[in-house]
Coordinates of C-alpha atoms in Angstrom, one line a residue:
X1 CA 0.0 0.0 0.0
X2 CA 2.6 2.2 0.4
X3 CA 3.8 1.9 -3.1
X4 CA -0.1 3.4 -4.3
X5 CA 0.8 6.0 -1.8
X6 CA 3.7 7.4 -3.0
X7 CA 2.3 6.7 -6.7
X8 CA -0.8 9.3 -6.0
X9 CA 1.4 11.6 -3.6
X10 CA 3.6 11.7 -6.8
X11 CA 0.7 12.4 -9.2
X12 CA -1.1 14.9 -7.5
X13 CA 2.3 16.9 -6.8
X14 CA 2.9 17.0 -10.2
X15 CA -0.6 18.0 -11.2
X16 CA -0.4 20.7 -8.7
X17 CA 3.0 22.4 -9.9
X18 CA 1.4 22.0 -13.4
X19 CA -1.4 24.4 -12.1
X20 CA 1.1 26.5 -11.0
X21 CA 3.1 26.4 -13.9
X22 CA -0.1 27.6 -15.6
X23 CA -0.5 30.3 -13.6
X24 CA 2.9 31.7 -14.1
X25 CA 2.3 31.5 -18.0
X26 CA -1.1 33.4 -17.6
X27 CA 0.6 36.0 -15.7
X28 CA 3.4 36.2 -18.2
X29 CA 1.0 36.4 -21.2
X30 CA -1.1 38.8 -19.4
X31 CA 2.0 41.4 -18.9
X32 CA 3.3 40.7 -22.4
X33 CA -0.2 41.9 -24.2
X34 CA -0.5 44.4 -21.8
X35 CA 2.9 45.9 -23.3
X36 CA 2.1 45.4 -26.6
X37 CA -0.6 46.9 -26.5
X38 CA 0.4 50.3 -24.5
X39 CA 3.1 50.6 -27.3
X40 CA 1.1 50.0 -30.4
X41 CA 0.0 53.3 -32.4
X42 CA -4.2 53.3 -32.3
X43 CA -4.4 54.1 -36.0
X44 CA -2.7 50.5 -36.7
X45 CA -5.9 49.3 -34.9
X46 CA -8.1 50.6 -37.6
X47 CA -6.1 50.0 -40.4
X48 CA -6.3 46.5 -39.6
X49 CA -10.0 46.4 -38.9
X50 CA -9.9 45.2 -35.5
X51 CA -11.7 46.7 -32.3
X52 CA -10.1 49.9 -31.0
X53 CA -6.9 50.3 -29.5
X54 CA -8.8 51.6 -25.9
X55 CA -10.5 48.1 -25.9
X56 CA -8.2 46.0 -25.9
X57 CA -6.2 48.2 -23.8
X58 CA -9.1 47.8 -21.2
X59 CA -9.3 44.2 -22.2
X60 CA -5.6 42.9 -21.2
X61 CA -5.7 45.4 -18.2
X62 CA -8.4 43.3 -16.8
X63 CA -6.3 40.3 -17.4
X64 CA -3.7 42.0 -15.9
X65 CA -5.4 43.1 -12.7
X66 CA -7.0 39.5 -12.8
X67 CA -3.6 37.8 -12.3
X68 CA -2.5 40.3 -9.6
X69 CA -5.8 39.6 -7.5
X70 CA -4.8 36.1 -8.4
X71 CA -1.0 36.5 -6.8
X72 CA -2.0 35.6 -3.2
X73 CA -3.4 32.5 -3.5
X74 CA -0.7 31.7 -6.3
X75 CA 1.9 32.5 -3.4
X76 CA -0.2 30.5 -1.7
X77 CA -0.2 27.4 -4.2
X78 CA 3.8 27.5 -4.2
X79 CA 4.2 27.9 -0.4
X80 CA 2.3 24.3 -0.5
X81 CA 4.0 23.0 -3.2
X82 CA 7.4 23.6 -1.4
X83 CA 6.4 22.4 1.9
X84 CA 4.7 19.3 1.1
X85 CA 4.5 18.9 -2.6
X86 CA 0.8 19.2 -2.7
X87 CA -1.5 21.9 -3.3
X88 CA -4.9 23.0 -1.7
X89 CA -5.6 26.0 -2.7
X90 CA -6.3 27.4 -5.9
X91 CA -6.0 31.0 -7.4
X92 CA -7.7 30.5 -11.0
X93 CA -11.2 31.3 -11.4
X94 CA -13.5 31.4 -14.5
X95 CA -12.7 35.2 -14.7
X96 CA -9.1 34.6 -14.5
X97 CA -10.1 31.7 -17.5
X98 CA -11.9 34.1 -19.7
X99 CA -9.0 37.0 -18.8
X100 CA -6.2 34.5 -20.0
X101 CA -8.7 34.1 -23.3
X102 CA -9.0 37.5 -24.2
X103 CA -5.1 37.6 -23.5
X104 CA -4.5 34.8 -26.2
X105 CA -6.6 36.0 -29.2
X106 CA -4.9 39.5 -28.9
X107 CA -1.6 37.9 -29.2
X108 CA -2.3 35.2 -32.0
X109 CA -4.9 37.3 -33.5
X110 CA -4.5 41.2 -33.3
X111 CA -1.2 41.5 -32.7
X112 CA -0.3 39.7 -36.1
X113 CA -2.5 42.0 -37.9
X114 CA -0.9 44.8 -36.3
X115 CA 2.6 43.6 -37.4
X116 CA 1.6 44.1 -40.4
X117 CA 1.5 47.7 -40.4
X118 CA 4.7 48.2 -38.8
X119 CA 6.9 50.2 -40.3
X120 CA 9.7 48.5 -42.6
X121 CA 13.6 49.2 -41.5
X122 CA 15.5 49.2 -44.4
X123 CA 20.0 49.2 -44.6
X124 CA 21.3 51.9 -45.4
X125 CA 24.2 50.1 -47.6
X126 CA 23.8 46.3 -49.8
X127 CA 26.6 43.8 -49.0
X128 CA 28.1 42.1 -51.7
X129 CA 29.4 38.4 -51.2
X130 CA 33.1 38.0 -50.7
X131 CA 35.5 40.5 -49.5
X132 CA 34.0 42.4 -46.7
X133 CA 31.1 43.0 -48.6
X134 CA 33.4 44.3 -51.0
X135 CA 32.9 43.1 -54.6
X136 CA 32.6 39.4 -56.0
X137 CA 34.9 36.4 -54.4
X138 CA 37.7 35.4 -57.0
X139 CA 37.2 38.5 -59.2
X140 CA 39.7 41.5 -59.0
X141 CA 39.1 45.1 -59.9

């Protein structure tokens, strides 16, 4: 019986630093779209055709300020996790599921759409094979 024990101890430790692993990547996703979104220009928005810059402003600031109402029980979750390698608590809610949604189809689906509108950077100088960038390998001028 001991053997089962360990076997499920094992399991549900790893299930619980899976959650928590989750919850780190929701957080992460929600501060990156966040950025992304403060430094985008609001006429790209339109150009684009997608909603306006101010709602999805709104939008990943409520994921945002979802995942920092969710950082005390996430502090929680790891002070379990490293005490006895099981978690009881749980900081993810459905508003933190739909926050993490809204976070995920700006980045795979606006923020594509607004790359396309990004400026181009061009060189200033065009490098030639061979020689530094200087004329053609195995011809002299």
């Amino acid at each position: 019986m001991n053997a089962l024990a360990w076997i499920a101890w094992f399991f549900v430790s790893a299930a619980g630093w899976a959650w928590f692993l989750s919850q780190v990547i929701a957080g992460a996703l929600a501060v990156w779209a966040f950025l992304d979104t403060l430094r985008r220009p609001a006429e790209h928005f339109a150009a684009a055709d997608k909603r306006s810059k101010n709602f999805w402003l709104a939008l990943n600031a409520l994921g945002l300020v979802m995942f920092l109402i969710s950082l005390i029980p996430l502090i929680q979750t790891l002070r379990d996790l490293l005490s006895t390698g099981v978690s009881t608590s749980s900081g993810f809610s459905m508003l933190m599921l739909l926050a993490v949604v809204a976070n995920a189809v700006y980045l795979a689906d606006v923020r594509p759409a607004l790359d396309y509108y990004r400026p181009v950077r061009v060189r200033s100088q065009i490098r030639r094979p061979g020689r530094n960038g200087r004329g053609h390998p195995g011809r002299d001028r």
